[in-house]
Short mmCIF file of C-alpha atoms and ligand atoms in Angstrom, two decimals:
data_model
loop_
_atom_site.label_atom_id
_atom_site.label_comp_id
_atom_site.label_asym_id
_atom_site.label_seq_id
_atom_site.Cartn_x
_atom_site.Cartn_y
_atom_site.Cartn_z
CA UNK I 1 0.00 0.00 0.00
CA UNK I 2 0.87 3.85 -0.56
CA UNK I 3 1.14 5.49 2.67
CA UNK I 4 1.70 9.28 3.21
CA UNK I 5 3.33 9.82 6.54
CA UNK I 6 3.10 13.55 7.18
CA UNK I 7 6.02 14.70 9.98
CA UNK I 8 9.42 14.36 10.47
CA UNK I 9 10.19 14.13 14.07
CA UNK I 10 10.42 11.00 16.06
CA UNK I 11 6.18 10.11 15.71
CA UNK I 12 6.72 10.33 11.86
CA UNK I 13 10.08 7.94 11.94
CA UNK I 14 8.80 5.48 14.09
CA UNK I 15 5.79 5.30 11.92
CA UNK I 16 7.24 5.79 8.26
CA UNK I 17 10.12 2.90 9.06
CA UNK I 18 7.86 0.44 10.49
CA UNK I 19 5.42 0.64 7.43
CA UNK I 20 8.29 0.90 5.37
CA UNK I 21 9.61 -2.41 6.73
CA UNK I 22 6.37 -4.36 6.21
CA UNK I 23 6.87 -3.37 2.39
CA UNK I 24 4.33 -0.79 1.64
CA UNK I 25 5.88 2.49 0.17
CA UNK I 26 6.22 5.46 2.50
CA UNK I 27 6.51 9.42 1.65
CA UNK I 28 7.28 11.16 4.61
CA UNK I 29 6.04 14.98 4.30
CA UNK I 30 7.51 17.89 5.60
CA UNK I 31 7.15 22.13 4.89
CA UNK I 32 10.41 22.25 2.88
CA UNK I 33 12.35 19.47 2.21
CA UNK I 34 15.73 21.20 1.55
CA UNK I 35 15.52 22.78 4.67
CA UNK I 36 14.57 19.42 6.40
CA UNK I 37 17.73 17.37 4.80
CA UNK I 38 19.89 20.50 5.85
CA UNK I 39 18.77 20.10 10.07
CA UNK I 40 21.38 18.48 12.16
CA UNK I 41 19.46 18.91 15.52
CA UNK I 42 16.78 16.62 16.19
CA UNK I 43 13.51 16.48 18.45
CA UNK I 44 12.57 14.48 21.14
CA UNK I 45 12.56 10.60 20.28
CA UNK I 46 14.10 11.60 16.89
CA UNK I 47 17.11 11.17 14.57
CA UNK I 48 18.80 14.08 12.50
CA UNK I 49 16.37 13.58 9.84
CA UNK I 50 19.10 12.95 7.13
CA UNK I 51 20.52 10.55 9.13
CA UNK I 52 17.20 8.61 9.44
CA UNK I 53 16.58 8.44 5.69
CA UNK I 54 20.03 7.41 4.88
CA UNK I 55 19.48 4.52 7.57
CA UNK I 56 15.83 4.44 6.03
CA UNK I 57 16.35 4.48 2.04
CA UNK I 58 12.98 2.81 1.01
CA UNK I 59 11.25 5.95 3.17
CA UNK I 60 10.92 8.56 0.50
CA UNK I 61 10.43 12.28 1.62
CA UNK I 62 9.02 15.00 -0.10
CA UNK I 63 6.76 18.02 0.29
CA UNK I 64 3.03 17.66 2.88
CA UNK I 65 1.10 17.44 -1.06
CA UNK I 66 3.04 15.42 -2.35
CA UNK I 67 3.11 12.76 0.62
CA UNK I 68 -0.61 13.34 0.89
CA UNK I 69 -0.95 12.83 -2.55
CA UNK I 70 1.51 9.62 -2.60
CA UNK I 71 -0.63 8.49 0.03
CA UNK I 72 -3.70 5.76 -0.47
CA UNK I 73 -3.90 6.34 3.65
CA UNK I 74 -2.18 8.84 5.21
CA UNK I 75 -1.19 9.58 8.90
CA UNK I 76 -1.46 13.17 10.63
CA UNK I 77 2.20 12.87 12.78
CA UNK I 78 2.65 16.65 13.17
CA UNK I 79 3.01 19.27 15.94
CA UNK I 80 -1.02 19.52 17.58
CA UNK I 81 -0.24 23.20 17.07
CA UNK I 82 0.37 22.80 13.69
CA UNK I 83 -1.12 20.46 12.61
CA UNK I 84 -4.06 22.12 10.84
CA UNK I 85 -1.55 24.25 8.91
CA UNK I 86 0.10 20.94 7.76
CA UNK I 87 -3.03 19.43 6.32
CA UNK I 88 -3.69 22.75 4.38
CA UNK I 89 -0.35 22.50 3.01
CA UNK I 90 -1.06 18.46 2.33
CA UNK I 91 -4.10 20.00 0.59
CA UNK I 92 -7.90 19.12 0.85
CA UNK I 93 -7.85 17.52 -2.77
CA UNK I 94 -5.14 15.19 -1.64
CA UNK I 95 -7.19 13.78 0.89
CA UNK I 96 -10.38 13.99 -0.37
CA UNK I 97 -11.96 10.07 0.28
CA UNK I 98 -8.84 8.79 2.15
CA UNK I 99 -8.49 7.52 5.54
CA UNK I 100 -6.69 10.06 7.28
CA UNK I 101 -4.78 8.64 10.79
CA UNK I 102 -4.70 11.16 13.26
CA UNK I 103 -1.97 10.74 16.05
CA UNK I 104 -1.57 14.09 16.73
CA UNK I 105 -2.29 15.73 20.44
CA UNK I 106 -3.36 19.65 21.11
CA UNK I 107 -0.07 20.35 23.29
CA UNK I 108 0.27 23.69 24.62
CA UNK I 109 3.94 23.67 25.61
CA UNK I 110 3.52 27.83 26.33
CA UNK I 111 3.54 27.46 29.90
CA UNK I 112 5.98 24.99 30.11
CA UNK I 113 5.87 21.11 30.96
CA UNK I 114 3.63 19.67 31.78
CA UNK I 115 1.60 20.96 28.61
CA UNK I 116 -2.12 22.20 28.66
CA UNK I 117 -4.35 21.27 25.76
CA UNK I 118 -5.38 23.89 23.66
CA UNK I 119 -8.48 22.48 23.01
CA UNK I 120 -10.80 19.86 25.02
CA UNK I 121 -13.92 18.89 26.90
CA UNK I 122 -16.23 20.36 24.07
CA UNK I 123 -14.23 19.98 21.38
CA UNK I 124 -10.67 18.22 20.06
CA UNK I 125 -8.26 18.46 17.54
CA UNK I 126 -9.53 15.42 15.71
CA UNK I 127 -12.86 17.10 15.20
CA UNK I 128 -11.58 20.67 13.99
CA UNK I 129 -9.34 18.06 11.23
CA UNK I 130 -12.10 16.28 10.67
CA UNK I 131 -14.61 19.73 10.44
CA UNK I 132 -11.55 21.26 7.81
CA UNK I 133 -11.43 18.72 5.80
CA UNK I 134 -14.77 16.73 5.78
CA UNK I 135 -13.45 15.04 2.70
CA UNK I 136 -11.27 12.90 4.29
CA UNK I 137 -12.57 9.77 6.79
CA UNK I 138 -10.40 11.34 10.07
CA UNK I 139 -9.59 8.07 12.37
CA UNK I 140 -7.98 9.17 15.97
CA UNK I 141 -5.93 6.68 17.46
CA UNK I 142 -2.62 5.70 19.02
CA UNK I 143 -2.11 8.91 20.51
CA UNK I 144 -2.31 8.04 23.74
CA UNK I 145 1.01 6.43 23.76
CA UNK I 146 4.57 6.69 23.63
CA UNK I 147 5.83 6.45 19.69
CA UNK I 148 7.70 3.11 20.06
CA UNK I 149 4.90 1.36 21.89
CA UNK I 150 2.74 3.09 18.76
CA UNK I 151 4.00 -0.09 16.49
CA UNK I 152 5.52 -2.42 18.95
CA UNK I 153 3.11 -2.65 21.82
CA UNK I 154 4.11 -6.00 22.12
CA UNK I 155 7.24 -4.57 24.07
CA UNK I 156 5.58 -3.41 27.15
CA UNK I 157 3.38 -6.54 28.72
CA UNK I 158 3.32 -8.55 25.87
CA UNK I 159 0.77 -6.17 24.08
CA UNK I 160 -1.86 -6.89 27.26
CA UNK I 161 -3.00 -3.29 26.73
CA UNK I 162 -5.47 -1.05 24.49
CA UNK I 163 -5.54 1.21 21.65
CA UNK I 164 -8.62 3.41 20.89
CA UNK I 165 -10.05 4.34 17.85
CA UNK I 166 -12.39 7.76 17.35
CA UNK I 167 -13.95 8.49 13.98
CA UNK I 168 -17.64 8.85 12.18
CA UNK I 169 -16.95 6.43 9.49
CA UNK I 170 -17.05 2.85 10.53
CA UNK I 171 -15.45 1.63 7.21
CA UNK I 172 -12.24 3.47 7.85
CA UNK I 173 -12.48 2.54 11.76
CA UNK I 174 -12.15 -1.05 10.55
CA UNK I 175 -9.58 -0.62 8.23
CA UNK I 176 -7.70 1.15 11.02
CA UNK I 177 -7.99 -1.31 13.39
CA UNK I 178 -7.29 -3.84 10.78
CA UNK I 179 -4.10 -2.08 9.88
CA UNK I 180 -3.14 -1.98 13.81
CA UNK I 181 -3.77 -5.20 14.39
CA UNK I 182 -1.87 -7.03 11.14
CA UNK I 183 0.68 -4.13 10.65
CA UNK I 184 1.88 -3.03 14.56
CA UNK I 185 0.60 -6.18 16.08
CA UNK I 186 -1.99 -4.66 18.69
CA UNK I 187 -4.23 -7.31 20.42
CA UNK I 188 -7.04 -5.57 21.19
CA UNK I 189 -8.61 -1.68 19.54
CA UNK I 190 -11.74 -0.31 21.53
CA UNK I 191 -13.59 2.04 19.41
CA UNK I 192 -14.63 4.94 21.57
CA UNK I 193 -17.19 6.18 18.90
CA UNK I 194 -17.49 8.72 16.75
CA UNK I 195 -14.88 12.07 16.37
CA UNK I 196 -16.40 13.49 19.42
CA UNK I 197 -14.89 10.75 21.48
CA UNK I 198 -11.30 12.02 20.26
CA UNK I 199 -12.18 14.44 23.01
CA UNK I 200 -11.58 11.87 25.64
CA UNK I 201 -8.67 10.57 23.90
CA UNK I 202 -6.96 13.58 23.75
CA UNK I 203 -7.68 14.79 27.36
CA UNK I 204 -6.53 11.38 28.88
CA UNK I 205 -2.91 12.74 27.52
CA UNK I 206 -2.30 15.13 30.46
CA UNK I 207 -3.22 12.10 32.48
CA UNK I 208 -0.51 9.66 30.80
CA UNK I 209 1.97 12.58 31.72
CA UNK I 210 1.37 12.65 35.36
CA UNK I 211 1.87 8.86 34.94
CA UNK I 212 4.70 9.01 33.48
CA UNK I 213 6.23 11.69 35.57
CA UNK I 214 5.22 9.20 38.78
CA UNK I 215 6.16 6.08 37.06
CA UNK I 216 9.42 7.34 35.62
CA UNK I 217 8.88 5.49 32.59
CA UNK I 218 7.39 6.70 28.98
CA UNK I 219 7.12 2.56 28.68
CA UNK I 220 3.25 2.73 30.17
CA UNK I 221 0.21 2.71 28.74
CA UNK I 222 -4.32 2.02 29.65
CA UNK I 223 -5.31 -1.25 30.03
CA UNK I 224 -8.91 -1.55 30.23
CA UNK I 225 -10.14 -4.07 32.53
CA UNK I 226 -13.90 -5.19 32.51
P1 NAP X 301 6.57 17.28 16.59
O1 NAP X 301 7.86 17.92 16.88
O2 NAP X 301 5.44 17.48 17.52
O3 NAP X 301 6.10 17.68 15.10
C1 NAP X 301 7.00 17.67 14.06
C2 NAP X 301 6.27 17.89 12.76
O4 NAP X 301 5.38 19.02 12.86
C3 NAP X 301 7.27 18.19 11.66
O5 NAP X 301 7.00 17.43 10.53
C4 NAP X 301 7.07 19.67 11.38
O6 NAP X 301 7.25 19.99 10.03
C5 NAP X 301 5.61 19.86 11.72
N1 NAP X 301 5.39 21.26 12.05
C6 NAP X 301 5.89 21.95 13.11
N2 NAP X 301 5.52 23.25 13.04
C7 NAP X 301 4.82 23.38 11.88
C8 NAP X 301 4.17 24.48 11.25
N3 NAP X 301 4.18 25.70 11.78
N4 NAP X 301 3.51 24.24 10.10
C9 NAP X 301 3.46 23.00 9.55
N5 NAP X 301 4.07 21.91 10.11
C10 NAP X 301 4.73 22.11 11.25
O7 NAP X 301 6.85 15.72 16.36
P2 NAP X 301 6.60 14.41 17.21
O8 NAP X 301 7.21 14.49 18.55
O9 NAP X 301 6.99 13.34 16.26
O10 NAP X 301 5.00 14.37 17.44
C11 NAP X 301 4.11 14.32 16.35
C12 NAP X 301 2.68 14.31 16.87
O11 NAP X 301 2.43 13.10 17.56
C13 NAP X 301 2.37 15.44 17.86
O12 NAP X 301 1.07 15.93 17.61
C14 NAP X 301 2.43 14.73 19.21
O13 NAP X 301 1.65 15.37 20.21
C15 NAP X 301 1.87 13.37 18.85
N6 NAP X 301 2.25 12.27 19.74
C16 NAP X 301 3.55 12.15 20.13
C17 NAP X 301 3.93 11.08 20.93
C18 NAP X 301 5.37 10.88 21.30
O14 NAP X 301 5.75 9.78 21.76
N7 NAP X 301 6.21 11.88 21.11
C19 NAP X 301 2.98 10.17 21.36
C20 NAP X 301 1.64 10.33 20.95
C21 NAP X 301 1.30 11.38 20.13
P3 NAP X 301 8.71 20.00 9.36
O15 NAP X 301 8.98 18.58 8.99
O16 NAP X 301 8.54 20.91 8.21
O17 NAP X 301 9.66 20.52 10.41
#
C-alpha cells in the first residue's frame, strides 16, 4: 500500500520505518524538504532527519502534497499546534476520500511542561481536522502512547493493553484497526465512537503525563479491565 506519513520528528520515523519495513511504500512529508535534509538537531525521540533516511532508504520524503498525494492512507504525525496548517499545506484535494490517521495531540507547551491542551472537553483536535477537511474519513488513534509502543506494543506486557479508535466512518475505523492489528501487532482496539470521542482521547494525555512523571517510565500505557 501507498502510505503518506506527514512529519518528520520522532512520531513520523517510528511510523514511516515500520510501514516501510512491512513493504508498503512510505513518503514522509515535511514544509520544505531542503531545509529538512539541511537540520542536524533533532527532536525528542528523533534522529537528525538525514541521518534517518540514509538509515531508512525505502522511506521517500518530499513536500506535505506530495506525501498526501503519494498516500492511499495517510497519517497526521505533526506538531497539535500545527497540525491544521500541515493538512492545508497536504491539501484538501489530496485527501479527499482517504483515511486520514490522526496521532496528533493539542499540546500547549507555552507554559511549560507539563503541557495544557489547547483544546478539550467540548471539542478536540480530531474534530476541527475532521470539520476542515470533511473530505477525508479522520480516524484518531494511538495517541495516547509513547511512539515506540505506537508499532511495537508488544514490548511493554506482551501487548496486554489497548488502543482506541475515534472516527464517524465505521469503514475506515475497521480498516484502522485492521491495519493496527496485522501491521503493529496490537491485540485488542476499543472504538470509543465517533470524532467526538477524540475528546476523551486527547484529554486522557495530560493524564498519561502525570503517569509518566510518577512512574518514571514513557514505557506505560491504559489497560482496560472489565
Ligand atoms: P513534533 O515535533 O510534535 O512535530 C514535528 C512535525 O510538525 C514536523 O513534521 C514539522 O514539520 C511539523 N510542524 C511543526 N511546526 C509546523 C508548522 N508551523 N507548520 C506546519 N508543520 C509544522 O513531532 P513528534 O514528537 O513526532 O510528534 C508528532 C505528533 O504526535 C504530535 O502531535 C504529538 O503530540 C503526537 N504524539 C507524540 C507522541 C510521542 O511519543 N512523542 C505520542 C503520541 C502522540 P517540518 O517537517 O517541516 O519541520
Amino acid at each position: 500500500m501507498r502510505v503518506g506519513v506527514l512529519g518528520t520528528g520522532g512520531v513520523g520515523q517510528t511510523l514511516a520505518g515500520k510501514i516501510a519495513s512491512l513493504g508498503h511504500e512510505v513518503m514522509m512529508g515535511t514544509r520544505d524538504t531542503k531545509a529538512a535534509l539541511a537540520r542536524n538537531e533533532a527532536g525528542y525521540g528523533a534522529m537528525v532527519l538525514a541521518d534517518w533516511l540514509a538509515e531508512n532508504p525505502e522511506v521517500k520524503l518530499g513536500p506535505f502534497a506530495d506525501s498526501a498525494a503519494h498516500g492511499e492512507i495517510v497519517v497526521n504525525a505533526t506538531a497539535g499546534a500545527a497540525s491544521l496548517a500541515a493538512l492545508e499545506l497536504a491539501g484538501a484535494e489530496n485527501l479527499e476520500g482517504k483515511i486520514l490517521i490522526d496521532v496528533s495531540n493539542p499540546l500547549d507547551f507555552s507554559q511549560g511542561f507539563p503541557p495544557s491542551l489547547f483544546v478539550s472537553n467540548t471539542d478536540s483536535l480530531g474534530e476541527q481536522i475532521q470539520r476542515a477537511f470533511p473530505g477525508a474519513k479522520v480516524v484518531k488513534t494511538l495517541n495516547t502512547m509513547n511512539m515506540e509502543l505506537m508499532v511495537y506494543p508488544t514490548s511493554l506486557a506482551g501487548g496486554d493493553h489497548h488502543v482506541f479508535v475515534s472516527g464517524n466512518d465505521a469503514g475506515a475505523k475497521a480498516e484502522v484497526t485492521r491495519i493496527l492489528k496485522e501491521w503493529f501487532g496490537w491485540r485488542e482496539v476499543i472504538d470509543l465512537g465517533d470524532i467526538t470521542s477524540s475528546r476523551g482521547a486527547e484529554m486522557s494525555v495530560p493524564l498519561w503525563l502525570r503517569l509518566v512523571g510518577s512512574l518514571g517510565t514513557f514505557m506505560i500505557n491504559f489497560k482496560i479491565v472489565r
